[in-house]
Coordinates of C-alpha atoms and ligand atoms in Angstrom, one line a residue:
X253 CA -14.6 27.4 31.1
X254 CA -15.1 30.9 29.5
X255 CA -16.9 30.3 26.4
X256 CA -14.3 31.4 23.6
X257 CA -17.4 31.8 21.3
X258 CA -19.3 34.7 23.6
X259 CA -19.2 38.1 23.0
X260 CA -15.9 39.4 24.0
X261 CA -15.2 43.2 25.4
X262 CA -14.9 45.3 22.3
X263 CA -11.2 46.5 23.4
X264 CA -10.3 42.5 23.3
X265 CA -9.1 40.8 20.0
X266 CA -11.6 38.5 19.2
X267 CA -10.3 35.7 17.2
X268 CA -13.5 34.8 16.4
X269 CA -14.4 37.7 14.5
X270 CA -11.2 38.0 13.0
X271 CA -11.0 34.4 11.6
X272 CA -7.4 34.0 12.8
X273 CA -5.4 30.9 12.2
X274 CA -4.5 28.6 15.0
X275 CA -1.1 29.9 15.6
X276 CA -2.1 33.5 15.8
X277 CA -5.1 32.4 18.0
X278 CA -2.4 30.4 20.3
X279 CA -0.8 33.8 20.6
X280 CA -3.9 36.1 21.1
X281 CA -6.5 34.6 22.8
X282 CA -6.8 34.3 26.9
X283 CA -5.2 37.9 27.4
X284 CA -6.7 41.0 29.4
X285 CA -8.9 43.5 27.7
X286 CA -6.5 46.1 25.7
X287 CA -6.6 49.0 28.0
X288 CA -4.2 51.7 28.5
X289 CA -1.7 50.4 30.9
X290 CA -3.2 47.2 31.3
X291 CA -0.6 44.5 31.4
X292 CA -0.7 42.2 28.3
X293 CA -0.4 39.1 30.1
X294 CA -3.0 37.1 32.2
X295 CA -2.5 38.1 35.8
X296 CA -1.6 35.9 38.6
X297 CA -4.8 36.2 40.8
X298 CA -4.0 34.2 44.2
X299 CA -7.6 33.9 45.9
X300 CA -9.8 31.7 47.7
X301 CA -12.2 34.4 48.8
X302 CA -14.0 36.8 46.7
X303 CA -16.4 39.8 47.4
X304 CA -20.1 38.3 47.4
X305 CA -22.4 38.7 44.5
X306 CA -20.2 37.4 41.6
X307 CA -20.0 34.3 39.3
X308 CA -16.9 32.6 41.0
X309 CA -18.1 32.9 44.5
X310 CA -15.3 30.8 46.0
X311 CA -11.6 29.8 45.2
X312 CA -12.7 26.1 44.3
X313 CA -15.5 27.2 41.6
X314 CA -13.0 29.5 39.7
X315 CA -10.1 31.9 39.2
X316 CA -9.2 34.6 36.9
X317 CA -5.9 33.2 35.7
X318 CA -7.7 29.6 35.2
X319 CA -10.1 31.2 33.3
X320 CA -7.5 32.9 30.7
X321 CA -5.8 29.5 30.2
X322 CA -9.1 27.8 29.5
X323 CA -10.0 30.7 27.1
X324 CA -7.3 30.0 25.2
X325 CA -7.1 26.1 25.1
X326 CA -10.6 26.5 24.3
X327 CA -10.3 28.8 21.0
X328 CA -7.6 26.3 20.1
X329 CA -9.7 23.2 20.5
X330 CA -13.1 24.8 19.4
X331 CA -14.9 24.5 22.5
X332 CA -15.3 25.4 26.4
X333 CA -12.2 24.2 28.7
X334 CA -12.3 22.9 31.9
X335 CA -8.7 22.6 33.3
X336 CA -7.8 20.2 36.3
X337 CA -5.0 19.5 38.5
X338 CA -3.5 16.9 36.2
X339 CA -4.3 15.0 33.0
X340 CA -5.4 12.3 34.9
X341 CA -7.8 14.1 37.0
X342 CA -9.3 15.8 33.4
X343 CA -9.3 12.0 32.4
X344 CA -11.1 11.1 35.8
X345 CA -13.7 14.0 35.1
X346 CA -14.8 12.8 32.0
X347 CA -15.1 9.1 33.2
X348 CA -17.3 10.4 35.7
X349 CA -19.9 11.3 33.0
X350 CA -20.5 7.7 32.2
X351 CA -23.6 6.4 34.3
X352 CA -23.2 4.0 37.2
X353 CA -23.0 0.7 35.7
X354 CA -22.4 1.7 32.4
X355 CA -20.4 0.6 29.3
X356 CA -16.8 2.3 28.3
X357 CA -15.4 1.2 24.9
X358 CA -11.4 1.9 25.2
X359 CA -8.0 1.1 23.9
X360 CA -6.1 -2.2 25.4
X361 CA -3.0 -0.2 24.9
X362 CA -2.9 3.4 26.2
X363 CA -1.4 5.8 28.3
X364 CA -0.8 3.6 31.6
X365 CA -2.4 6.0 33.9
X366 CA -5.4 5.9 31.7
X367 CA -5.5 2.0 31.4
X368 CA -5.2 1.6 35.3
X369 CA -7.8 4.0 36.2
X370 CA -10.2 2.4 34.0
X371 CA -9.0 -1.1 35.4
X372 CA -9.6 0.4 39.0
X373 CA -13.2 1.7 38.8
X374 CA -14.1 -1.4 36.5
X375 CA -13.0 -3.3 39.6
X376 CA -14.7 -1.2 42.2
X377 CA -18.1 -1.8 39.6
X378 CA -18.3 1.7 38.6
X379 CA -18.6 0.7 35.1
X380 CA -17.4 -2.1 32.2
X381 CA -14.8 -1.8 30.1
X382 CA -15.0 -3.1 26.7
X383 CA -10.8 -3.0 25.8
X384 CA -9.9 -3.6 22.4
X385 CA -7.2 -2.6 19.4
X386 CA -8.9 0.9 18.3
X387 CA -7.2 0.6 14.9
X388 CA -9.5 -2.1 14.5
X389 CA -12.6 -0.4 13.4
X390 CA -14.6 -3.4 13.0
X391 CA -14.1 -4.5 16.4
X392 CA -15.2 -1.3 17.5
X393 CA -18.2 -1.3 15.5
X394 CA -19.2 -4.7 17.3
X395 CA -18.2 -3.3 20.5
X396 CA -20.1 -0.1 20.6
X397 CA -23.7 -1.3 20.8
X398 CA -25.2 -0.4 24.1
X399 CA -21.5 1.9 25.5
X400 CA -21.8 5.2 27.1
X401 CA -18.4 6.2 25.9
X402 CA -15.9 5.5 23.5
X403 CA -12.5 6.7 24.7
X404 CA -9.8 7.3 22.0
X405 CA -6.1 7.8 22.3
X406 CA -4.4 8.4 18.9
X407 CA -1.3 8.2 18.4
X408 CA -1.4 5.8 21.3
X409 CA 1.3 6.0 24.3
X410 CA 3.8 4.6 24.0
X411 CA 3.3 2.4 21.0
X412 CA 2.0 5.1 18.6
X413 CA -0.6 3.2 17.1
X414 CA -2.9 5.5 15.1
X415 CA -6.8 5.1 14.8
X416 CA -9.3 6.3 11.9
X417 CA -10.2 9.2 14.1
X418 CA -13.0 10.4 11.5
X419 CA -14.3 6.9 11.5
X420 CA -14.1 6.3 15.4
X421 CA -16.3 9.6 15.9
X422 CA -18.9 8.7 13.3
X423 CA -19.1 5.2 14.7
X424 CA -19.3 6.5 18.6
X425 CA -21.9 9.2 17.5
X426 CA -23.9 6.6 15.6
X427 CA -24.1 4.3 18.7
X428 CA -25.1 7.2 21.1
X429 CA -22.1 6.8 22.6
X430 CA -20.1 9.8 23.9
X431 CA -16.6 10.2 22.0
X432 CA -13.6 11.5 24.3
X433 CA -10.1 11.9 22.5
X434 CA -6.9 12.1 24.1
X435 CA -5.1 14.4 22.2
X436 CA -2.2 15.1 23.9
X437 CA 0.3 13.4 21.4
X438 CA -1.3 15.2 18.7
X439 CA -1.7 18.7 20.4
X440 CA -4.6 20.9 18.5
X441 CA -1.7 22.0 16.1
X442 CA -1.8 18.6 14.5
X443 CA -5.7 17.4 15.4
X444 CA -8.8 18.9 16.4
X445 CA -11.2 16.2 17.4
X446 CA -13.8 18.5 18.3
X447 CA -14.1 19.6 14.6
X448 CA -14.5 16.2 13.6
X449 CA -17.3 15.6 15.7
X450 CA -15.8 14.5 19.0
X451 CA -17.7 15.2 22.0
X452 CA -14.7 15.7 24.3
X453 CA -11.1 16.3 24.2
X454 CA -8.6 15.5 27.2
X455 CA -5.0 16.6 27.4
X456 CA -2.4 16.2 29.8
X457 CA -1.4 19.9 29.7
X458 CA 2.0 18.7 31.5
X459 CA 2.9 17.8 28.0
X460 CA 2.9 19.9 25.0
X461 CA 0.7 23.0 25.8
X462 CA 2.7 24.1 28.4
X463 CA 6.1 22.5 27.2
X464 CA 8.8 23.3 29.5
X465 CA 8.8 20.3 32.0
X466 CA 7.6 22.8 35.0
X467 CA 3.9 22.1 35.2
X468 CA 1.3 19.2 36.1
X469 CA -2.0 20.1 34.7
X470 CA -4.9 18.9 32.8
X471 CA -7.6 19.9 30.9
X472 CA -11.1 18.9 29.2
X473 CA -13.0 20.7 26.2
X474 CA -16.4 20.1 25.2
X475 CA -18.9 22.3 23.1
X476 CA -21.9 20.9 24.5
X477 CA -23.1 23.2 27.6
X478 CA -24.4 20.3 29.4
X479 CA -21.1 18.5 29.3
X480 CA -19.2 21.4 30.1
X481 CA -21.5 22.2 32.9
X482 CA -21.2 18.6 34.1
X483 CA -17.2 19.1 34.1
X484 CA -17.2 22.1 36.1
X485 CA -19.5 20.8 38.7
X486 CA -17.3 17.5 38.9
X487 CA -14.1 19.7 39.7
X488 CA -16.1 21.7 42.1
X489 CA -17.1 18.7 43.9
X490 CA -14.2 16.6 43.7
X491 CA -11.7 19.8 44.1
X492 CA -9.1 18.6 41.6
X493 CA -8.4 22.3 40.6
X494 CA -5.6 23.6 38.7
X495 CA -2.8 25.2 40.2
X496 CA -2.4 29.1 39.8
X497 CA 1.0 29.2 38.7
X498 CA 0.8 26.0 36.8
X499 CA -2.4 27.7 34.9
X500 CA -0.2 31.0 34.3
X501 CA 2.9 28.7 33.1
X502 CA 0.8 26.7 30.9
X503 CA -0.7 29.6 29.1
X504 CA 2.8 31.2 28.8
X505 CA 4.0 28.0 27.5
X506 CA 1.0 27.7 24.7
X507 CA 2.1 30.8 23.2
X508 CA 4.8 29.1 21.6
X509 CA 3.2 26.0 20.7
X510 CA 3.1 26.0 17.1
X511 CA 7.0 26.4 16.7
X512 CA 7.9 24.4 19.4
X513 CA 5.9 21.3 17.7
X514 CA 6.9 22.5 14.2
X515 CA 10.4 22.3 15.1
X516 CA 10.0 19.2 17.5
X517 CA 8.2 17.3 14.3
X518 CA 10.9 18.1 12.2
X519 CA 13.6 16.9 14.2
X520 CA 11.5 13.8 15.1
X521 CA 11.1 13.0 11.3
X522 CA 14.7 13.1 10.6
X523 CA 15.6 11.2 13.4
X524 CA 12.9 8.5 12.8
X525 CA 14.6 8.4 9.5
X526 CA 18.2 7.9 10.8
X527 CA 17.2 5.5 13.3
X528 CA 15.4 3.1 10.8
X529 CA 18.8 2.4 9.6
X530 CA 20.7 2.1 13.0
X531 CA 21.8 -1.4 13.4
X532 CA 21.1 -1.4 17.1
X533 CA 17.5 -0.5 16.4
X534 CA 15.3 -3.5 15.4
X535 CA 12.1 -1.6 14.9
X536 CA 10.9 2.4 14.8
X537 CA 7.6 3.2 15.5
X538 CA 6.7 6.7 14.1
X539 CA 3.0 7.4 13.1
X540 CA 4.7 10.2 10.5
X541 CA 3.8 13.1 12.4
X542 CA 4.2 14.6 16.0
X543 CA 7.5 14.3 18.2
X544 CA 7.2 11.3 19.7
X545 CA 9.4 8.3 18.4
X546 CA 9.5 4.8 20.2
X547 CA 12.1 2.2 19.2
X548 CA 12.9 -1.1 20.0
X549 CA 16.7 -2.1 20.6
X550 CA 18.2 -5.0 19.6
X551 CA 19.2 -7.3 22.3
X552 CA 16.5 -6.6 25.0
X553 CA 15.6 -4.6 28.2
X554 CA 19.5 -4.4 29.4
X555 CA 20.4 -3.0 26.0
X556 CA 17.8 -0.6 26.1
X557 CA 18.6 0.6 29.3
X558 CA 22.0 1.1 28.6
X559 CA 21.1 3.3 26.0
X560 CA 18.8 5.1 28.0
X561 CA 21.3 5.9 30.6
X562 CA 24.2 6.4 28.2
X563 CA 23.1 9.6 26.8
X564 CA 24.4 12.7 27.6
X565 CA 22.2 15.4 25.8
X566 CA 19.2 13.5 25.9
X567 CA 17.6 13.7 29.4
X568 CA 16.7 9.8 31.1
X569 CA 13.6 10.8 32.3
X570 CA 9.8 9.9 31.9
X571 CA 7.1 12.5 30.9
X572 CA 7.4 14.3 27.3
X573 CA 6.3 17.2 25.3
X574 CA 8.8 19.7 26.6
X575 CA 11.5 21.5 24.5
X576 CA 14.1 19.3 26.0
X577 CA 14.6 15.6 24.4
X578 CA 13.9 12.8 26.9
X579 CA 14.0 9.1 26.6
X580 CA 13.1 6.1 28.6
X581 CA 12.6 2.3 28.8
X582 CA 8.8 2.1 29.3
X583 CA 8.8 -1.0 30.9
X584 CA 10.9 0.2 33.9
X585 CA 7.3 0.9 35.1
X586 CA 5.6 -2.2 36.6
X587 CA 2.3 -0.5 35.4
X588 CA 3.1 -0.7 31.8
X589 CA 1.3 -2.7 29.7
X590 CA 2.8 -6.1 28.8
X591 CA 2.0 -5.7 25.0
X592 CA 4.7 -2.8 25.1
X593 CA 8.3 -4.6 24.3
X594 CA 10.6 -4.9 26.9
X595 CA 13.1 -3.3 24.8
X596 CA 11.2 -0.3 23.7
X597 CA 12.5 3.3 24.2
X598 CA 9.9 6.0 24.1
X599 CA 11.9 9.2 22.8
X600 CA 10.1 12.6 23.2
X601 CA 11.9 14.7 20.5
X602 CA 12.7 18.4 21.7
X603 CA 13.6 21.6 20.0
X604 CA 17.4 21.3 19.9
X605 CA 19.6 21.1 17.1
X606 CA 19.0 17.8 15.2
X607 CA 22.7 17.2 14.7
X608 CA 23.5 17.4 18.3
X609 CA 20.6 14.9 19.0
X610 CA 21.6 12.6 16.5
X611 CA 25.4 12.4 17.6
X612 CA 24.4 12.2 21.2
X613 CA 22.0 9.3 20.3
X614 CA 24.4 7.4 17.8
X615 CA 26.7 7.4 20.5
X616 CA 24.7 5.8 23.1
X617 CA 23.4 3.4 20.8
X618 CA 26.7 1.9 19.1
X619 CA 27.8 0.2 22.3
X620 CA 24.9 -2.2 21.7
X621 CA 26.5 -3.5 18.5
X622 CA 29.7 -4.4 20.4
Ligands
PLP960 C1 -1.3 10.4 26.7 C2 -1.4 10.9 28.0 N1 -2.4 11.3 28.7 C3 -2.5 11.6 29.9 C4 -1.5 11.7 30.8 C5 -1.8 12.0 32.3 O1 -1.4 13.3 32.4 P1 -0.9 14.1 33.9 O2 0.2 13.2 34.0 O3 -0.8 15.6 33.5 O4 -1.9 13.3 35.0 C6 -0.2 11.3 30.2 C7 0.8 11.7 31.0 O5 2.0 11.1 30.7 C8 -0.3 10.9 28.9 O6 1.1 10.6 28.3

């Protein structure tokens, strides 16, 4: 929750002062001061108890390791970051900003953890959800009057539907609703919603930000000090704290975010092109950017399952955004939305050699034809 725009120690490299590019900020932000024999990297500080009289006070309210990760992601997204134990915890903290009995405008199809949480909170009477297709701006405009929060996920998981983000941000703002964007798929490399005027950005830092399939972590970023204060307060009172090692690993992973995204995206562009020509694939969903590609397999669920279980290099697993390529049939999860086709495989394209990825995938796809 350290403000990246605040004045820093003169010995620290200030990305704001130097107007560094985001790829440089990812490498430089959230480091200890440059002092002789000081370490370059954030220290791991296991602490529940601090000497009295300081700003942290107790281990549920802050930690120097979390703060270094937050400084870095805050600098990348252009706001102040608060980290949580998971992406879902960050989502829950943002939903907690909605007043009791309020109204949330949200997509019908999004990450199933988000739609499940929205449904659960609605059933408990916490708020009302107006669910719609976010790519239909007119529908959003009609749903916005009286709304407290517009929740945006673009591209959506796993259908990869994109929405007009600047249009949604200005419509939400004009209606007086907070606009929160789940930026997990795009990452700040490809999209910076706060710069477009969104109020909040949420990430499953489990995915691209950390990037190595070894962390569960979430983060919410805001500019408005009042929102930041409320997000921090929710974390302290509800206790969904980021893990210390997770914060450290995520910060380490963040250093290579730009090169990982560039490589994974280049692989995804090429694979999406080849998949579109493959006879076993009836539809490719790829928004033209990012590194997630969803494909529908000819036949149905059984054929798709066989493909997901038939690769040797690609890992059959859920989650996404790691250096390694993974794939799965999304409807194997009972909570996945019924609008997601039974035969849809979501591919998270990693940074391996693209020819190796293609030959493994093509080998698994070929039996579908027979
Ligand atoms: C788009 C999106 N948002 C949020 C989440 C939730 O994140 P976490 O699993 O870290 O709680 C996920 C998880 O897959 C996701 O894909």
